[in-house]
Tab-separated table of C-alpha atoms in Angstrom:
chain	number	residue	atom	x	y	z
A	1	MET	CA	112.587	77.399	108.663
A	2	GLY	CA	110.024	75.810	106.426
A	3	ASP	CA	108.113	79.041	105.746
A	4	GLY	CA	110.477	80.308	103.071
A	5	SER	CA	112.595	82.406	105.430
A	6	ALA	CA	116.359	82.158	105.136
A	7	ARG	CA	119.443	83.572	106.784
A	8	MET	CA	122.345	85.528	105.373
A	9	PRO	CA	125.835	84.551	106.570
A	10	ARG	CA	127.333	86.758	109.249
A	11	PRO	CA	129.418	89.535	107.672
A	12	GLY	CA	133.017	90.074	108.656
A	13	SER	CA	133.495	93.759	107.924
A	14	ASN	CA	132.220	96.902	106.288
A	15	GLY	CA	134.185	99.378	104.210
A	16	PRO	CA	134.671	103.133	104.634
A	17	GLY	CA	131.787	105.533	104.984
A	18	HIS	CA	130.892	108.932	103.582
A	19	GLY	CA	130.090	112.415	104.824
A	20	SER	CA	131.103	114.329	107.923
A	21	SER	CA	131.603	113.041	111.444
A	22	ARG	CA	132.288	114.647	114.800
A	23	ALA	CA	133.853	112.292	117.302
A	24	THR	CA	134.181	112.902	121.018
A	25	THR	CA	137.053	111.634	123.121
A	26	ALA	CA	135.596	110.171	126.296
A	27	SER	CA	137.116	109.974	129.753
A	28	THR	CA	139.035	106.788	130.546
A	29	SER	CA	139.673	107.464	134.224
A	30	SER	CA	136.732	105.409	135.496
A	31	GLY	CA	136.136	101.661	135.315
A	32	ARG	CA	137.840	99.952	132.395
A	33	GLY	CA	135.400	97.089	132.068
A	34	ARG	CA	136.163	93.560	131.013
A	35	TRP	CA	138.974	94.358	128.544
A	36	PRO	CA	141.310	96.784	130.400
A	37	HIS	CA	143.650	97.282	127.434
A	38	ALA	CA	141.064	97.342	124.650
A	39	ARG	CA	140.218	100.491	122.733
A	40	HIS	CA	136.465	100.960	123.003
A	41	TYR	CA	134.224	103.074	120.776
A	42	ALA	CA	130.650	104.234	121.281
A	43	ALA	CA	127.805	105.301	118.985
A	44	LEU	CA	124.542	106.829	120.152
A	45	ASP	CA	121.536	107.268	117.867
A	46	LEU	CA	118.734	109.482	119.212
A	47	GLY	CA	115.758	109.147	116.914
A	48	THR	CA	112.172	110.330	116.982
A	49	ASN	CA	111.071	107.191	118.810
A	50	ASN	CA	114.142	105.456	120.239
A	51	CYS	CA	117.382	106.172	122.058
A	52	ARG	CA	120.036	103.566	121.251
A	53	LEU	CA	123.635	103.226	122.426
A	54	LEU	CA	126.269	100.749	121.274
A	55	ILE	CA	129.743	100.349	122.784
A	56	ALA	CA	132.182	98.071	120.970
A	57	ARG	CA	135.826	97.151	120.567
A	58	PRO	CA	137.626	96.273	117.333
A	59	GLN	CA	137.822	92.566	116.630
A	60	GLY	CA	139.421	91.253	113.471
A	61	ALA	CA	137.952	93.054	110.484
A	62	GLY	CA	134.825	94.005	112.456
A	63	PHE	CA	133.968	94.672	116.078
A	64	ALA	CA	132.575	92.996	119.178
A	65	VAL	CA	129.793	94.607	121.192
A	66	VAL	CA	130.792	95.424	124.760
A	67	ASP	CA	127.583	97.074	125.967
A	68	ALA	CA	124.286	98.256	124.503
A	69	PHE	CA	121.193	100.189	125.548
A	70	SER	CA	117.852	100.832	123.873
A	71	ARG	CA	114.773	102.612	125.153
A	72	ILE	CA	111.607	103.908	123.484
A	73	VAL	CA	111.473	107.608	124.442
A	74	ARG	CA	109.109	109.073	121.804
A	75	LEU	CA	111.081	112.284	121.640
A	76	GLY	CA	109.110	113.442	118.597
A	77	GLU	CA	105.683	112.911	120.143
A	78	GLY	CA	103.464	115.897	119.307
A	79	ILE	CA	105.868	117.656	116.932
A	80	ALA	CA	103.408	117.431	114.053
A	81	THR	CA	100.879	119.391	116.124
A	82	HIS	CA	103.006	121.817	118.108
A	83	GLY	CA	106.234	122.055	116.107
A	84	LYS	CA	108.437	121.539	119.147
A	85	LEU	CA	109.635	118.893	121.582
A	86	SER	CA	107.275	118.580	124.534
A	87	ASP	CA	108.453	118.904	128.125
A	88	ALA	CA	107.399	115.325	128.876
A	89	ALA	CA	109.276	113.949	125.846
A	90	ILE	CA	112.390	115.918	126.791
A	91	GLU	CA	112.329	114.573	130.361
A	92	ARG	CA	111.886	110.972	129.147
A	93	THR	CA	114.749	111.371	126.721
A	94	ILE	CA	117.155	113.000	129.149
A	95	ALA	CA	116.457	110.201	131.641
A	96	ALA	CA	117.495	107.678	128.979
A	97	LEU	CA	120.553	109.730	128.025
A	98	ARG	CA	121.658	109.777	131.666
A	99	VAL	CA	121.736	105.980	131.539
A	100	CYS	CA	123.844	106.217	128.371
A	101	ALA	CA	126.201	108.728	129.991
A	102	ASP	CA	126.664	106.410	132.964
A	103	LYS	CA	127.549	103.509	130.665
A	104	LEU	CA	130.038	105.680	128.779
A	105	ARG	CA	131.728	106.669	132.047
A	106	LYS	CA	132.035	103.064	133.162
A	107	ARG	CA	133.665	101.846	129.945
A	108	ASN	CA	137.100	102.477	128.509
A	109	VAL	CA	135.712	104.499	125.585
A	110	ALA	CA	138.376	106.036	123.380
A	111	LEU	CA	136.073	107.768	120.900
A	112	SER	CA	132.334	108.271	120.690
A	113	ARG	CA	129.835	110.008	118.484
A	114	SER	CA	126.215	110.812	119.307
A	115	VAL	CA	123.702	111.868	116.661
A	116	ALA	CA	120.113	113.129	116.637
A	117	THR	CA	117.820	112.831	113.639
A	118	GLU	CA	114.375	113.925	112.425
A	119	ALA	CA	112.770	115.037	115.701
A	120	CYS	CA	115.591	117.473	116.432
A	121	ARG	CA	115.786	118.556	112.784
A	122	ARG	CA	112.116	119.543	112.797
A	123	ALA	CA	111.609	120.902	116.317
A	124	SER	CA	111.811	124.647	116.875
A	125	ASN	CA	113.478	123.958	120.239
A	126	GLY	CA	115.795	121.244	118.912
A	127	THR	CA	118.963	123.286	119.402
A	128	ALA	CA	117.976	124.295	122.924
A	129	PHE	CA	117.321	120.629	123.715
A	130	ILE	CA	120.785	119.651	122.422
A	131	GLU	CA	122.371	122.308	124.638
A	132	ARG	CA	120.446	121.103	127.692
A	133	VAL	CA	121.462	117.493	127.031
A	134	TYR	CA	125.121	118.521	127.015
A	135	ARG	CA	124.777	120.525	130.243
A	136	GLU	CA	122.987	117.763	132.113
A	137	THR	CA	124.628	114.609	130.730
A	138	GLY	CA	127.868	115.642	129.038
A	139	ILE	CA	126.699	114.012	125.780
A	140	ALA	CA	127.335	116.199	122.722
A	141	LEU	CA	124.677	115.403	120.121
A	142	ASP	CA	125.113	116.238	116.431
A	143	ILE	CA	121.894	116.935	114.525
A	144	ILE	CA	122.702	115.167	111.267
A	145	THR	CA	121.097	115.703	107.874
A	146	ALA	CA	118.734	113.196	106.315
A	147	GLU	CA	121.403	112.433	103.724
A	148	GLU	CA	124.010	111.530	106.318
A	149	GLU	CA	121.417	109.499	108.198
A	150	ALA	CA	120.797	107.486	105.034
A	151	ARG	CA	124.514	107.002	104.385
A	152	LEU	CA	125.192	105.845	107.949
A	153	ALA	CA	122.324	103.367	107.788
A	154	VAL	CA	123.722	101.870	104.573
A	155	LEU	CA	127.232	101.724	105.995
A	156	GLY	CA	125.931	99.919	109.059
A	157	CYS	CA	123.782	97.268	107.384
A	158	HIS	CA	124.833	96.784	103.725
A	159	ALA	CA	126.806	93.612	104.529
A	160	LEU	CA	123.450	91.836	104.896
A	161	LEU	CA	122.439	92.530	101.283
A	162	GLU	CA	121.918	89.388	99.247
A	163	PRO	CA	124.584	88.893	96.566
A	164	GLY	CA	123.725	90.291	93.163
A	165	ASP	CA	124.979	92.333	90.227
A	166	GLY	CA	122.176	94.877	89.951
A	167	PRO	CA	121.132	97.790	92.167
A	168	ALA	CA	119.485	97.209	95.537
A	169	LEU	CA	117.125	99.274	97.656
A	170	VAL	CA	117.982	99.817	101.321
A	171	PHE	CA	115.449	101.533	103.577
A	172	ASP	CA	115.198	102.743	107.148
A	173	ILE	CA	111.740	103.365	108.617
A	174	GLY	CA	112.280	105.729	111.531
A	175	GLY	CA	110.017	107.486	113.957
A	176	GLY	CA	109.850	110.790	112.093
A	177	SER	CA	111.075	109.990	108.590
A	178	THR	CA	111.839	107.169	106.189
A	179	GLU	CA	115.060	106.994	104.199
A	180	LEU	CA	115.214	105.166	100.864
A	181	VAL	CA	118.648	104.520	99.367
A	182	LEU	CA	119.351	102.996	95.972
A	183	VAL	CA	122.798	101.391	95.968
A	184	GLY	CA	124.846	99.830	93.207
A	185	PRO	CA	126.825	96.608	93.365
A	186	GLY	CA	130.026	96.819	95.352
A	187	GLU	CA	132.395	94.415	97.055
A	188	GLU	CA	132.897	96.665	100.080
A	189	VAL	CA	130.611	99.651	100.581
A	190	PRO	CA	128.145	99.819	97.675
A	191	PRO	CA	127.999	103.192	95.921
A	192	ILE	CA	124.889	105.271	96.554
A	193	LEU	CA	123.120	105.905	93.256
A	194	ASP	CA	120.117	107.843	94.573
A	195	TRP	CA	118.341	108.519	97.862
A	196	HIS	CA	115.157	110.023	99.190
A	197	SER	CA	113.940	111.094	102.623
A	198	ALA	CA	110.181	111.138	103.243
A	199	PRO	CA	108.718	113.033	106.241
A	200	TRP	CA	106.766	110.011	107.450
A	201	GLY	CA	107.903	107.652	110.173
A	202	VAL	CA	105.897	105.560	112.604
A	203	VAL	CA	105.331	108.442	115.034
A	204	SER	CA	104.650	111.248	112.556
A	205	LEU	CA	102.353	109.119	110.392
A	206	THR	CA	100.400	107.809	113.375
A	207	GLU	CA	99.850	111.310	114.734
A	208	ALA	CA	98.755	112.661	111.344
A	209	THR	CA	96.097	110.010	110.747
A	210	ALA	CA	92.586	109.993	112.169
A	211	ARG	CA	91.890	106.797	114.055
A	212	GLY	CA	88.879	104.816	115.189
A	213	ASP	CA	88.362	101.387	116.659
A	214	SER	CA	85.771	99.943	114.303
A	215	PRO	CA	86.944	97.676	111.456
A	216	GLU	CA	85.790	100.298	108.961
A	217	ALA	CA	87.689	103.079	110.723
A	218	ARG	CA	90.838	100.977	110.902
A	219	ALA	CA	90.639	100.191	107.191
A	220	ALA	CA	90.100	103.864	106.325
A	221	ALA	CA	93.031	104.934	108.508
A	222	TYR	CA	95.328	102.392	106.880
A	223	ALA	CA	94.290	103.515	103.398
A	224	ASP	CA	94.946	107.126	104.404
A	225	MET	CA	98.416	106.214	105.696
A	226	ARG	CA	99.248	104.384	102.487
A	227	ALA	CA	98.115	107.332	100.362
A	228	ARG	CA	100.185	109.840	102.359
A	229	VAL	CA	103.303	107.717	102.101
A	230	ARG	CA	102.782	106.991	98.403
A	231	GLU	CA	102.546	110.727	97.702
A	232	SER	CA	105.724	111.422	99.665
A	233	PHE	CA	107.577	108.700	97.734
A	234	ALA	CA	106.371	109.948	94.338
A	235	PRO	CA	109.482	111.977	93.343
A	236	PHE	CA	111.715	109.001	94.087
A	237	ALA	CA	109.344	106.556	92.391
A	238	GLU	CA	109.526	108.598	89.180
A	239	ARG	CA	113.297	108.207	89.103
A	240	LEU	CA	113.337	104.462	89.831
A	241	LYS	CA	113.571	101.839	87.138
A	242	ALA	CA	112.971	98.155	87.779
A	243	PRO	CA	116.390	96.475	87.724
A	244	PRO	CA	117.149	93.482	85.520
A	245	GLY	CA	117.169	90.118	87.234
A	246	ARG	CA	116.018	89.703	90.827
A	247	PRO	CA	115.609	92.992	92.738
A	248	ARG	CA	117.342	93.032	96.127
A	249	LEU	CA	115.749	94.706	99.149
A	250	LEU	CA	117.067	95.287	102.681
A	251	GLY	CA	115.268	96.987	105.563
A	252	THR	CA	116.644	98.270	108.844
A	253	SER	CA	114.231	99.504	111.506
A	254	GLY	CA	112.089	98.456	114.421
A	255	THR	CA	109.249	97.942	111.971
A	256	VAL	CA	110.925	95.223	109.906
A	257	THR	CA	112.486	93.459	112.894
A	258	THR	CA	109.145	93.458	114.719
A	259	LEU	CA	107.175	92.192	111.727
A	260	ALA	CA	109.775	89.502	111.075
A	261	SER	CA	109.408	88.373	114.699
A	262	VAL	CA	105.634	88.175	114.291
A	263	HIS	CA	106.098	86.266	111.027
A	264	LEU	CA	108.242	83.666	112.812
A	265	GLY	CA	105.875	83.500	115.790
A	266	LEU	CA	108.605	84.313	118.317
A	267	ALA	CA	107.491	84.480	121.942
A	268	ALA	CA	110.164	87.128	122.606
A	269	TYR	CA	112.439	89.160	120.372
A	270	ASP	CA	115.746	87.447	119.538
A	271	ARG	CA	118.301	89.484	117.615
A	272	ALA	CA	120.369	86.390	116.822
A	273	VAL	CA	117.404	84.972	114.903
A	274	ILE	CA	116.241	88.195	113.222
A	275	ASP	CA	119.428	90.004	112.146
A	276	GLY	CA	120.263	88.650	108.676
A	277	LEU	CA	116.935	86.888	108.181
A	278	ILE	CA	115.452	86.862	104.671
A	279	VAL	CA	111.649	86.778	104.527
A	280	PRO	CA	109.295	86.360	101.554
A	281	VAL	CA	107.686	89.690	100.693
A	282	ALA	CA	104.288	88.003	100.519
A	283	ALA	CA	104.653	86.922	104.146
A	284	MET	CA	105.467	90.468	105.281
A	285	ARG	CA	102.435	91.788	103.421
A	286	GLY	CA	100.322	89.163	105.160
A	287	VAL	CA	101.579	90.163	108.608
A	288	SER	CA	100.997	93.832	107.776
A	289	ALA	CA	97.402	93.204	106.712
A	290	GLN	CA	96.767	91.112	109.810
A	291	LEU	CA	98.070	93.767	112.214
A	292	ALA	CA	96.322	96.631	110.404
A	293	GLY	CA	93.005	94.865	110.945
A	294	MET	CA	93.487	94.496	114.702
A	295	SER	CA	92.520	96.927	117.427
A	296	VAL	CA	95.250	98.514	119.563
A	297	ALA	CA	94.272	96.235	122.434
A	298	GLU	CA	94.589	93.159	120.219
A	299	ARG	CA	97.981	94.240	118.873
A	300	SER	CA	99.271	94.853	122.392
A	301	GLN	CA	98.768	91.158	123.117
A	302	VAL	CA	100.917	90.049	120.181
A	303	PRO	CA	104.372	88.895	121.317
A	304	CYS	CA	107.210	91.203	120.210
A	305	ILE	CA	104.756	94.125	119.840
A	306	GLY	CA	103.278	94.739	123.291
A	307	GLY	CA	101.916	97.993	124.619
A	308	GLU	CA	104.900	100.165	123.614
A	309	ARG	CA	104.533	99.466	119.884
A	310	ALA	CA	100.846	98.621	119.549
A	311	ASP	CA	99.773	102.095	118.437
A	312	LEU	CA	102.739	102.690	116.104
A	313	VAL	CA	103.252	99.400	114.299
A	314	VAL	CA	100.393	99.917	111.825
A	315	ALA	CA	102.056	103.064	110.478
A	316	GLY	CA	105.200	101.007	109.990
A	317	CYS	CA	103.158	98.407	108.100
A	318	ALA	CA	101.741	101.104	105.810
A	319	ILE	CA	105.197	102.489	105.055
A	320	LEU	CA	106.622	99.026	104.460
A	321	GLU	CA	103.828	97.990	102.090
A	322	THR	CA	104.295	101.188	100.095
A	323	ILE	CA	108.020	100.447	99.779
A	324	LEU	CA	107.154	96.926	98.599
A	325	ASP	CA	104.926	98.493	95.917
A	326	LEU	CA	107.846	100.671	94.865
A	327	TRP	CA	110.483	97.955	94.483
A	328	PRO	CA	109.249	94.611	93.098
A	329	ALA	CA	111.391	92.289	95.212
A	330	GLU	CA	110.257	88.818	96.180
A	331	ARG	CA	112.392	88.658	99.335
A	332	LEU	CA	113.163	91.154	102.079
A	333	GLY	CA	116.399	91.137	104.036
A	334	ILE	CA	116.054	92.111	107.711
A	335	ALA	CA	118.783	94.060	109.518
A	336	ASP	CA	118.907	94.741	113.238
A	337	ARG	CA	121.749	97.180	112.675
A	338	GLY	CA	122.137	100.560	111.033
A	339	ILE	CA	123.180	104.050	112.087
A	340	ARG	CA	125.074	103.071	115.243
A	341	GLU	CA	127.043	100.407	113.414
A	342	GLY	CA	127.781	102.865	110.619
A	343	ILE	CA	129.148	105.354	113.143
A	344	LEU	CA	131.315	102.684	114.757
A	345	ARG	CA	132.770	101.691	111.384
A	346	ARG	CA	133.735	105.297	110.717
A	347	LEU	CA	135.297	105.801	114.136
A	348	MET	CA	137.305	102.587	113.962
A	349	GLN	CA	138.614	103.576	110.531
A	350	GLY	CA	139.816	106.888	111.941
A	351	GLN	CA	137.214	109.037	110.180
A	352	ARG	CA	136.720	111.741	112.804
A	353	THR	CA	135.907	114.709	110.555
């Protein structure tokens, strides 16, 4: 790649995690899949925008993926206005969770854990939704705290951090919130030095910002997004100090993987190319500025964005640029891994409580 992008070597393993965990023993009476004697584990992450499932088996010091599922459900759509999950969002999400439940039944899953994040934390009917999901799909969702969400994300992706002796910033831009985690150097799991959760993700920030289709309106909306995010980051920014040497930065989210795909000019998303990629910060700022200046219709024609992400990606750009202001790194590591992988690490290490 002659554009300054690089790749990190594939990691072999992650160390132990932190915090609480509730694991669920799944039925093994149905189809046992390709590896009849393997012990399979599953992790489901239900966010404000996406529903993601990962089923894996231990392999060496890490694991091998057996099955996966991802669908944009926009569970948190409208929460900022109404304070609760809408009927349409609930139906979309339960339909996706039924697919997940079917996959879990068809695999030889020994242990699984399913978590819900910001949308269910904020919604007045979040608990009722969790109860309905269990009745209709058999999936028991834990509503986890923002702190545990941050810790799981770090556990799942920290192996992609560039080597270095100083602290590094790891971030996860979600649908309803953004987690910032300052980690210290560590050979296995880096210690968490500080963390911050901001109430802005791609869905919540998009819904909170007035939009228009003229170039002037788009510029004003982007400036408004940046100001809102900057204000929400302020308490964390006051505590941060620029590290000596070269600051390290790692992002995990649909925003960074999408923007990295646009940066490379991919015709279709390719995880094998994106996961572990290292991109110049200047290039990511350039892509962000380019997308922020486009109309929704124009963004929908960009490969790897399409109609599903065209209205949300600009909010992700605004959050990312504000993070880049906060931490003066020259390179950004890209991770297509996070919470689900963190859950799997915990389960495979026997951390069930």
